[in-house]
CSV table of C-alpha atoms in Angstrom, one decimal:
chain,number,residue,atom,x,y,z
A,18,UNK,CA,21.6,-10.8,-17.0
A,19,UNK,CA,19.4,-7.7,-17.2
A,20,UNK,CA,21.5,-5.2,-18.8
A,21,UNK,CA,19.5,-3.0,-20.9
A,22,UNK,CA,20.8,-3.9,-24.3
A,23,UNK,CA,19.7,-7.4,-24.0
A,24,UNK,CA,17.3,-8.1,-21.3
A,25,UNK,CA,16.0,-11.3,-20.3
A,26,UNK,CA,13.2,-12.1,-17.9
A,27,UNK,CA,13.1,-15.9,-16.9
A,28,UNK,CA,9.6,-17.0,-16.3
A,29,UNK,CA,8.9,-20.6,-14.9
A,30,UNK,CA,6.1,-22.5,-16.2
A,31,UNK,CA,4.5,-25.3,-14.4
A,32,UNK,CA,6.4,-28.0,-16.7
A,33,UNK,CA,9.9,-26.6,-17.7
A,34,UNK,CA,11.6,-22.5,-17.5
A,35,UNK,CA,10.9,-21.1,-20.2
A,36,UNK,CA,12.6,-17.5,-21.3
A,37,UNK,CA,11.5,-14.4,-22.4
A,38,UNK,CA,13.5,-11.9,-24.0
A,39,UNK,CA,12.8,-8.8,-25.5
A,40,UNK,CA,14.8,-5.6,-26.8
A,41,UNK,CA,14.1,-2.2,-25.7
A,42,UNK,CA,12.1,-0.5,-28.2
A,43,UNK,CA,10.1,2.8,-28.8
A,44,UNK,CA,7.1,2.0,-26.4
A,45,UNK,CA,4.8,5.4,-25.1
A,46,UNK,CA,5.9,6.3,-21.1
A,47,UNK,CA,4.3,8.3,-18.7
A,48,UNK,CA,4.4,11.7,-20.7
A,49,UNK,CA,2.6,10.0,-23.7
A,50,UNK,CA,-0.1,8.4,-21.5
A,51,UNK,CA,-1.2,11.4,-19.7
A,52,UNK,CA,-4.3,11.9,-21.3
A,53,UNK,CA,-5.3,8.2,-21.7
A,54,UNK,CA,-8.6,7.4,-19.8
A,55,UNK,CA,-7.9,5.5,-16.4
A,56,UNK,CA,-11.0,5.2,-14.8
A,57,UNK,CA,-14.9,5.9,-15.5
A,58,UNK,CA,-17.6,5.9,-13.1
A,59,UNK,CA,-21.0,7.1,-14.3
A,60,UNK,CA,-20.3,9.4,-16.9
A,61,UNK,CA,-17.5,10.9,-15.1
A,62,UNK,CA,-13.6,10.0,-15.9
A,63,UNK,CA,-10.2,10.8,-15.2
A,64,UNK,CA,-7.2,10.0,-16.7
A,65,UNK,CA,-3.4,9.2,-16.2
A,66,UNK,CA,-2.5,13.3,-15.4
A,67,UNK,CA,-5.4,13.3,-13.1
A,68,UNK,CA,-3.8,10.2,-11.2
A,69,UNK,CA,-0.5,11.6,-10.8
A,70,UNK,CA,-2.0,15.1,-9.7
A,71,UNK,CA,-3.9,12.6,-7.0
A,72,UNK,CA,-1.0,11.5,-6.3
A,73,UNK,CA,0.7,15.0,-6.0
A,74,UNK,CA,-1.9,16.5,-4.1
A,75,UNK,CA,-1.8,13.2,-1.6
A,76,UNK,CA,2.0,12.9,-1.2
A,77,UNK,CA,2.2,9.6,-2.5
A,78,UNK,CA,3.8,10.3,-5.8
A,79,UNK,CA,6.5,12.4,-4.0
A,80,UNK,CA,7.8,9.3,-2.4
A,81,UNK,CA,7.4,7.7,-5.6
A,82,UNK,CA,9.2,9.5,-7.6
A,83,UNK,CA,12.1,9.8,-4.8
A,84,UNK,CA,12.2,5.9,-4.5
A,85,UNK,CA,12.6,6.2,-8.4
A,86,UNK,CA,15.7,8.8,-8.2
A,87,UNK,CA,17.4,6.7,-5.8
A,88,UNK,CA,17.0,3.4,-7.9
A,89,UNK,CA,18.3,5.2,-10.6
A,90,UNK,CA,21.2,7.3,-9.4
A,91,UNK,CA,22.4,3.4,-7.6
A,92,UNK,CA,22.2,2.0,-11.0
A,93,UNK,CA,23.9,4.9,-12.4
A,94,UNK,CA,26.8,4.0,-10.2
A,95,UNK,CA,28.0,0.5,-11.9
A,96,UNK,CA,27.9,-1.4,-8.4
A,97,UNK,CA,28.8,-4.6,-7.9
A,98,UNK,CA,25.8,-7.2,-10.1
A,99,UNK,CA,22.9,-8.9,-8.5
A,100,UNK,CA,23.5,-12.3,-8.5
A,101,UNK,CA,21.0,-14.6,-10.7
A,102,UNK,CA,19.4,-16.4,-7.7
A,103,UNK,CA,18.1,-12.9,-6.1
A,104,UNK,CA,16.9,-11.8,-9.9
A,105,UNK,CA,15.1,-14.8,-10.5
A,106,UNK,CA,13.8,-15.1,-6.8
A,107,UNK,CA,12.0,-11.2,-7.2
A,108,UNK,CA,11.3,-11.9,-10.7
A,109,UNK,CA,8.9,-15.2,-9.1
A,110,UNK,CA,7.6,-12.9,-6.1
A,111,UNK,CA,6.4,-10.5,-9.0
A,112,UNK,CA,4.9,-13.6,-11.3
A,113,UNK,CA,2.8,-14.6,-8.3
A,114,UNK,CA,1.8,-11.5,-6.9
A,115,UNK,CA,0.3,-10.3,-9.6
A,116,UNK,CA,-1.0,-14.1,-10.7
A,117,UNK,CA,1.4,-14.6,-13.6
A,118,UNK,CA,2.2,-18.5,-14.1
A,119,UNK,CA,2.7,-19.0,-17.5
A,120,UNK,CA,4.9,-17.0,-19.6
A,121,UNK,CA,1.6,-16.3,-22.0
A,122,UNK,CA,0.3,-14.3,-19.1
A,123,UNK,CA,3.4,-12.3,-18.4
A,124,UNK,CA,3.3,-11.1,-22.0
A,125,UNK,CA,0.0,-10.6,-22.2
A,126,UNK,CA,0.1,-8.7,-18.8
A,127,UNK,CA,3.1,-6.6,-20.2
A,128,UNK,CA,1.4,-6.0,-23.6
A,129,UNK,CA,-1.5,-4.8,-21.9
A,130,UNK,CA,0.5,-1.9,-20.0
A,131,UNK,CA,2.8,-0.8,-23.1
A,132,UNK,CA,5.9,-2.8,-21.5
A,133,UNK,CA,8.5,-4.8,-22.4
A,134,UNK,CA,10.9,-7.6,-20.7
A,135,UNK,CA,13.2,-5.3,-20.8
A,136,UNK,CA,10.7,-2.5,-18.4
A,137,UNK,CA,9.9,-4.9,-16.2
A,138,UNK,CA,13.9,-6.4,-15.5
A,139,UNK,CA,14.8,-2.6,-14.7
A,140,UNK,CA,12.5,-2.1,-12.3
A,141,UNK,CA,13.2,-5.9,-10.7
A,142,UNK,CA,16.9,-4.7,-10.4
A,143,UNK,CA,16.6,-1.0,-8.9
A,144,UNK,CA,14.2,-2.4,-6.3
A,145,UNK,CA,16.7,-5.1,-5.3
A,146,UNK,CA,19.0,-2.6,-5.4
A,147,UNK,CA,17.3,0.1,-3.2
A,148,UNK,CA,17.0,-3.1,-1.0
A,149,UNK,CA,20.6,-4.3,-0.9
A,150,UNK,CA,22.1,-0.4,-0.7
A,151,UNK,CA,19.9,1.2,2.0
A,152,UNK,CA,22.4,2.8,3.5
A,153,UNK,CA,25.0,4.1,0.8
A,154,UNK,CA,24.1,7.5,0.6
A,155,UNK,CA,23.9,9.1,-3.0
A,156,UNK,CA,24.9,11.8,-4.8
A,157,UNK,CA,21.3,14.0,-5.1
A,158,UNK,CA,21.7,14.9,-8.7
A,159,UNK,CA,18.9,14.1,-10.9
A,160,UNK,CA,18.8,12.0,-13.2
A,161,UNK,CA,16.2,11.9,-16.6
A,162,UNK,CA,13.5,9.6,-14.9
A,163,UNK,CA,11.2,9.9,-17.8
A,164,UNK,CA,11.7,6.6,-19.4
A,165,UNK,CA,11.2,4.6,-16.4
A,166,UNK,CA,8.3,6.2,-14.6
A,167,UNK,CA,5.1,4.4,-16.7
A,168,UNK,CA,7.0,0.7,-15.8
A,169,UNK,CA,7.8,2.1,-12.3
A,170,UNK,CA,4.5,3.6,-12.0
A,171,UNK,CA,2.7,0.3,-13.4
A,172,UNK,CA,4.7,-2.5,-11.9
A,173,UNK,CA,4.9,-0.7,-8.5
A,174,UNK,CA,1.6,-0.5,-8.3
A,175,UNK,CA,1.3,3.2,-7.0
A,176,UNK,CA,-1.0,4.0,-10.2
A,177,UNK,CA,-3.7,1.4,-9.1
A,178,UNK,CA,-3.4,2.5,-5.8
A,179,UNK,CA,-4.4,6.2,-7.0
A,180,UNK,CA,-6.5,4.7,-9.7
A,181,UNK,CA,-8.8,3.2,-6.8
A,182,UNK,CA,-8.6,6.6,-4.6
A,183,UNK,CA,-9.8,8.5,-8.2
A,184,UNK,CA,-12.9,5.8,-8.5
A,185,UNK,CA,-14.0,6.4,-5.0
A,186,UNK,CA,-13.7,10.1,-5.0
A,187,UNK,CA,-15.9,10.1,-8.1
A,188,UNK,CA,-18.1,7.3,-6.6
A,189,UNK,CA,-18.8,10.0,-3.7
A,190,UNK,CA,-19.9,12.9,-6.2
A,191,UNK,CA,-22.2,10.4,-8.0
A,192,UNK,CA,-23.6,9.5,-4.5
A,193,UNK,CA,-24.5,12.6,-3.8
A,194,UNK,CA,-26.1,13.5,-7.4
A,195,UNK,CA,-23.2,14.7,-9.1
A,196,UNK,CA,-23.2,18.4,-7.5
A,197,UNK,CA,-21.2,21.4,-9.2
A,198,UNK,CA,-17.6,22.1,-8.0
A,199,UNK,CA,-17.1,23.7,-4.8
A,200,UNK,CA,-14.8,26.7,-4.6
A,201,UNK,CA,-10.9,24.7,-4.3
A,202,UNK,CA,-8.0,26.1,-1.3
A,203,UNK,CA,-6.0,28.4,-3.7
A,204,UNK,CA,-3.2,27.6,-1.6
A,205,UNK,CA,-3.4,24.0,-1.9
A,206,UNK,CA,-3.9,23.9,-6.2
A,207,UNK,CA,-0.5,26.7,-6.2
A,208,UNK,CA,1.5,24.3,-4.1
A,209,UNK,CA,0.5,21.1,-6.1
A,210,UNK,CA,1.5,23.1,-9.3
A,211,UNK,CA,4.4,24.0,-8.1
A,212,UNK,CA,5.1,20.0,-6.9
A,213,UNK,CA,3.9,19.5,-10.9
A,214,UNK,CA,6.7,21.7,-12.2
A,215,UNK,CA,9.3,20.1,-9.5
A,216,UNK,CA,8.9,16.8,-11.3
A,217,UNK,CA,8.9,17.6,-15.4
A,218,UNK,CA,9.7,13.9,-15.7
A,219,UNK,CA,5.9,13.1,-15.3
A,220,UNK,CA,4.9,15.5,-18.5
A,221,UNK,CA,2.3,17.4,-16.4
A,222,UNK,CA,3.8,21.1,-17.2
A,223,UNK,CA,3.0,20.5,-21.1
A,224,UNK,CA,-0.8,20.5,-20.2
A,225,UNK,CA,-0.3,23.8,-19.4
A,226,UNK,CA,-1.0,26.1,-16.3
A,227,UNK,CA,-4.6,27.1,-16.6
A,228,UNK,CA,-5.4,22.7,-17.6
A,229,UNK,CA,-3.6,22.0,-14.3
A,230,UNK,CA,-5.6,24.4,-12.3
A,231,UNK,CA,-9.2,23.1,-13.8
A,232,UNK,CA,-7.8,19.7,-13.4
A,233,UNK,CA,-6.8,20.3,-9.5
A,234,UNK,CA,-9.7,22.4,-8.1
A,235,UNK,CA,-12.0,19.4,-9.9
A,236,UNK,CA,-10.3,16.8,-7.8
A,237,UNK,CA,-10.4,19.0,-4.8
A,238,UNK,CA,-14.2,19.2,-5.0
A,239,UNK,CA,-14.3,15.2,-5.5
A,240,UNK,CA,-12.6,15.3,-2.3
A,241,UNK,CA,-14.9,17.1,-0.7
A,242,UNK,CA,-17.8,15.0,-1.7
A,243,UNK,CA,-15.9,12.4,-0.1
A,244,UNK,CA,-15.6,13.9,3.2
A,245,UNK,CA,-19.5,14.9,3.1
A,246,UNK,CA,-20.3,11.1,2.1
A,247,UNK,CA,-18.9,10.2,5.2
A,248,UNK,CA,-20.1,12.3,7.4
A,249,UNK,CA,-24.0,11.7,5.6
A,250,UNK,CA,-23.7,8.0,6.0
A,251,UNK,CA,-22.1,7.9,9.6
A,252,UNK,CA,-24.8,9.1,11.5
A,253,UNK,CA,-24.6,8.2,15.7
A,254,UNK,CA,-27.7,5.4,14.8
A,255,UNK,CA,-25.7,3.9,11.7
A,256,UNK,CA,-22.5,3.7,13.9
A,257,UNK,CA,-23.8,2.2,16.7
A,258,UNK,CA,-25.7,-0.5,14.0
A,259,UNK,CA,-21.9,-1.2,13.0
A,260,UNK,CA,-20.2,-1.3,16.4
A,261,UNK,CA,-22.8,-4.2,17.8
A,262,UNK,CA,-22.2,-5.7,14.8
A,263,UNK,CA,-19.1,-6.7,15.5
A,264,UNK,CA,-19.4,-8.0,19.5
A,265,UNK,CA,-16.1,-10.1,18.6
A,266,UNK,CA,-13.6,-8.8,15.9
A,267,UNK,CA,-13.6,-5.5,17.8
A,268,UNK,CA,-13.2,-6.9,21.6
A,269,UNK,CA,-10.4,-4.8,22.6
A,270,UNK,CA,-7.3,-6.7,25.0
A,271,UNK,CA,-4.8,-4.3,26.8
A,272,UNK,CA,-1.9,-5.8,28.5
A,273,UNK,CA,1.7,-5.9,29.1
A,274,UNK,CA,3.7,-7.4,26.7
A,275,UNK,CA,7.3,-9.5,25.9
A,276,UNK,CA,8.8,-10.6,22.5
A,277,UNK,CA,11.5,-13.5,22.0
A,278,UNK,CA,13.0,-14.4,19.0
A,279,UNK,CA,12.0,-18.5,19.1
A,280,UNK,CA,9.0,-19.9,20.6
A,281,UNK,CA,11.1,-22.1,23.2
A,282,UNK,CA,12.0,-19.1,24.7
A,283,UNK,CA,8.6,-17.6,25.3
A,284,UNK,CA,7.1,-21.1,26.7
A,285,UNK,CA,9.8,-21.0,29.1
A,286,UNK,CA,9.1,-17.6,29.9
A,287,UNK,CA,4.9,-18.7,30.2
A,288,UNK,CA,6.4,-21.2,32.8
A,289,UNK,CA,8.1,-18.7,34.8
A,290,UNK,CA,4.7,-16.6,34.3
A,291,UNK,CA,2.3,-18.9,35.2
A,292,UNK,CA,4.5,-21.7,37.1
A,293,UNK,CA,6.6,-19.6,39.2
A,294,UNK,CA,4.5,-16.3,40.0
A,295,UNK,CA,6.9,-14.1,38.4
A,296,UNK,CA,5.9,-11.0,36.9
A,297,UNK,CA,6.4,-9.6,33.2
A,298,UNK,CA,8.8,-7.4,34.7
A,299,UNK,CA,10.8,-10.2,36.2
A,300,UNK,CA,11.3,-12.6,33.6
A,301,UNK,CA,12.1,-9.5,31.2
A,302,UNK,CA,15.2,-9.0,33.5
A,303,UNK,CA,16.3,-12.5,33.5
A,304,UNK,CA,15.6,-13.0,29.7
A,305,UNK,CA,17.4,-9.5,28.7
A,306,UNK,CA,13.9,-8.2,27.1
A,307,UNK,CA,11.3,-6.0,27.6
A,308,UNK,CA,7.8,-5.6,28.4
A,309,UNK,CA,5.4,-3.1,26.9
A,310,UNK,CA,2.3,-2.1,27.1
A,311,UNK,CA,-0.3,-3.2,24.2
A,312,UNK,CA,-3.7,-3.0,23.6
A,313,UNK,CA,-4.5,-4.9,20.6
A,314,UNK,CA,-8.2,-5.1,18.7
A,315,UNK,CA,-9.4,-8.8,17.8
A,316,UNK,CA,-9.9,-8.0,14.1
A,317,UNK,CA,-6.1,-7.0,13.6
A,318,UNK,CA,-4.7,-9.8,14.6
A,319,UNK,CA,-3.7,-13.2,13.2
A,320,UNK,CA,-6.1,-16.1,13.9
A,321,UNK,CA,-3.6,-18.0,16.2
A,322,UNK,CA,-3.4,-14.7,18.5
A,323,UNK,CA,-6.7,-13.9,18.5
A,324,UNK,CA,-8.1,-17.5,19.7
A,325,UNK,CA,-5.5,-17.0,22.8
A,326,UNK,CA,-7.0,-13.6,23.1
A,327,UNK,CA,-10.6,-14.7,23.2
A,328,UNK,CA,-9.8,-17.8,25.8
A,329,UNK,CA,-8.0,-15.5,28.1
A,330,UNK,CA,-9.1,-13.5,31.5
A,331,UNK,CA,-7.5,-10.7,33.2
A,332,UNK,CA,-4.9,-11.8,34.6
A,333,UNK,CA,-3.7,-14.8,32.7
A,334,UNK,CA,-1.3,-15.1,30.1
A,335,UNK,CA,-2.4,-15.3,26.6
A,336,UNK,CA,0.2,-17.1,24.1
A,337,UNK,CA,2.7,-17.2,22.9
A,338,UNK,CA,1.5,-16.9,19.0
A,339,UNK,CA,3.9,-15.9,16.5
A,340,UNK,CA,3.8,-12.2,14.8
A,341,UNK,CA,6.0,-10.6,12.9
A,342,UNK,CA,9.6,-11.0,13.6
A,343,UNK,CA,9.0,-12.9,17.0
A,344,UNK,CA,7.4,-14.5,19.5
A,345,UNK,CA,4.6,-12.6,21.6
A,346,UNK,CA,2.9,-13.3,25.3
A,347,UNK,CA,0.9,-10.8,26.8
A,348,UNK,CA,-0.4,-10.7,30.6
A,349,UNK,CA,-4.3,-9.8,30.2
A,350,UNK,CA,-4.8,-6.8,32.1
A,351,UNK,CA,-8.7,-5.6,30.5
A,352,UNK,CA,-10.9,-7.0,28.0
A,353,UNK,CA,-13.7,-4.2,26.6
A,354,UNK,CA,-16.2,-5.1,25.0
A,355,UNK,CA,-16.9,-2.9,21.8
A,356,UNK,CA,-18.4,0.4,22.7
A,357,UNK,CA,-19.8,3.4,20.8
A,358,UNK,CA,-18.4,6.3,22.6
A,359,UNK,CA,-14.9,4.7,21.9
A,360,UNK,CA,-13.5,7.2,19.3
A,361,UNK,CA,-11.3,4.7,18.0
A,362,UNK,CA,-14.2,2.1,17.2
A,363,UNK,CA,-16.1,5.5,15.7
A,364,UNK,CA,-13.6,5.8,13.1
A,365,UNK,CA,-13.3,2.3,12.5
A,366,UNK,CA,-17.1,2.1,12.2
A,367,UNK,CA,-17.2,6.0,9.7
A,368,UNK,CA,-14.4,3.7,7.5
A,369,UNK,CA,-16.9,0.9,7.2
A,370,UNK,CA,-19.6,2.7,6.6
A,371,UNK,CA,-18.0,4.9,3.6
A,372,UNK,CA,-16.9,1.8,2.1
A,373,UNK,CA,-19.9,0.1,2.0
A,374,UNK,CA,-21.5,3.2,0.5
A,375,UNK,CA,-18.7,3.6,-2.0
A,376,UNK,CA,-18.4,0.3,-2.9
A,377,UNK,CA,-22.5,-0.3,-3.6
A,378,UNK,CA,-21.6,2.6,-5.8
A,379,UNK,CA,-19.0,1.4,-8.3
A,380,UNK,CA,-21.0,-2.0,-8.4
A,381,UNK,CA,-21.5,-2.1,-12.0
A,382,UNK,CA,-20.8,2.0,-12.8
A,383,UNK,CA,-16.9,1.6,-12.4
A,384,UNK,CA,-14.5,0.8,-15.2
A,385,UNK,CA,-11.0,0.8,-16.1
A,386,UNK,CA,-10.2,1.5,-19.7
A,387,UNK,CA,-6.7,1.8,-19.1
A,388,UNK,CA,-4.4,-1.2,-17.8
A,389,UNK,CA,-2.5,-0.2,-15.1
């Protein structure tokens, strides 16, 4: 159904399904795009080659690219089809997540980015195939990855995700007025070219050597500027401002813990809890689990948990509420109020601090020429 010679994409309007198909063609990839503006803030810019050095010098595009080998060398190997149902099913996931109803907005999405139907199915069917063959090993020859790295790069969403970490990097340098390039770790720009030259598929060794460098240390130095923003706008009387601000989301609930697989199962095992005096440890023996020790932080938790977490005490059981891939209860051992001198609140609070500065930065100075 998505072969490459004739692809089709189904795409399921609100009335009826209607079909999209399109032939491979000629399209520009990642090689051709290098040097097409991504993002602008103020009157500095970077574009596609400075993502994917971002990427490069962050690690994220060497996982990238090694999900993208292994898609491709299990395609390579003819396995057995995908069946329609699990196409279609992805294919919907996609449309939604990315706010696609109507087939007019799935092409214009596509036409925006340079792909085709036929892009987009490829990348649908090695996903579902990375999924489905997790644990068939293969062979670690490469294969050309050039033609599928732009709709990888794009509908993966790993572009965006650097295009973001570009605008706040230069967001920080505007912040603090935009000042000259601080000398780069030599060792750090000689490693990343060599990373550059490990992957030809992304076109970066046609810029040249001496480009790569001026491209690198200049991203280094916006790094920098990020670090420094942080540290300017986290000062000990902004941080404690931002912990008291938040007497509630960051209450902080440490306890001992069990997990069942269905919510019957943990009531019953409330019962024996509160009921029948026995302790975590007990009922973990008699319900073949465990317990384990948690401390959990209001704000990172689902609503349902964190209204049992708020209406607990030390020493009574909070739950069950449903996370994840079970069912949890937790016997309240401490409840802390939100403190300064907690260094895990400090960071949380440095985080939210740098955002808020970053963020009233790019409000109207940011913009995205290029699709991605």
């Amino acid at each position: 159904m998505f072969g490459r010679s004739r692809p089709i994409f189904c795409v399921e309007a609100r009335m009826q399904a209607i079909v999209v198909s399109a032939l491979t063609d000629n399209r520009p990839g990642l090689p051709e795009r290098l040097t097409a503006r991504a993002v602008i803030v103020g009157n500095s810019s970077v574009d596609v080659a400075d993502l994917v050095l971002l990427g490069l010098l962050r690690g994220q595009w060497i996982k990238f690219q090694a999900s993208v080998d292994r898609g491709l060398a299990l395609e390579s190997l003819r396995l057995a089809g995908l069946s329609g149902d699990e196409l279609q099913t992805a294919a919907r996931r996609f449309r939604y997540e990315h706010r696609l109803i109507s087939a007019r907005e799935l092409t214009a999405w596509l036409d925006a980015r340079s792909l085709s139907a036929a892009d987009l199915s490829g990348v649908i069917k090695r996903h579902l195939l990375r999924i489905r063959e997790a644990d068939r090993r293969v062979d670690g020859t490469s294969l050309d990855a050039s033609d599928v790295l732009w709709p990888e790069a794009v509908c993966g969403g790993v572009l965006r995700m650097l295009a973001r970490a570009a605008a706040d990097l230069m967001a920080s340098s505007y912040r603090l007025g935009g000042r000259p390039p601080i000398p780069a770790d030599p060792a750090r720009v000689q490693s990343t070219l060599e990373l550059a030259c490990e992957h030809p598929a992304t076109g970066l060794v046609e810029l040249g050597e001496p480009e790569l460098r001026a491209r690198l240390k200049r991203l280094l130095s916006f790094e920098r500027a990020l670090e420094d923003l942080r540290e300017k706008v986290a000062d000990e009387h902004a941080i404690s401002r931002c912990v008291a601000s938040h007497p509630l989301d960051w209450l902080q609930v440490t306890g001992r813990e069990l997990k069942f697989e269905d919510e019957g199962a943990a009531r019953e095992a409330r019962l024996l809890i509160v009921d029948d005096d026995h302790s975590p440890e007990e009922v973990a023996e008699r319900t073949e689990t465990e317990v384990h020790p948690r401390r959990l932080l209001l704000e990172a938790v689902s609503v349902d948990a964190a209204a049992a977490l708020v209406a607990s005490v030390p020493g009574e059981v909070a739950g069950p509420w449903r996370e994840a891939d079970g069912w949890r209860l937790l016997l309240v051992d401490s409840k802390r109020r939100p403190s300064v001198g907690d260094p895990g609140l400090r960071e949380l609070a440095k985080q939210e601090l740098l955002r808020g500065a970053l963020d009233q930065t790019l409000a109207g100075r940011a913009s995205w020429p290029q699709a991605l």
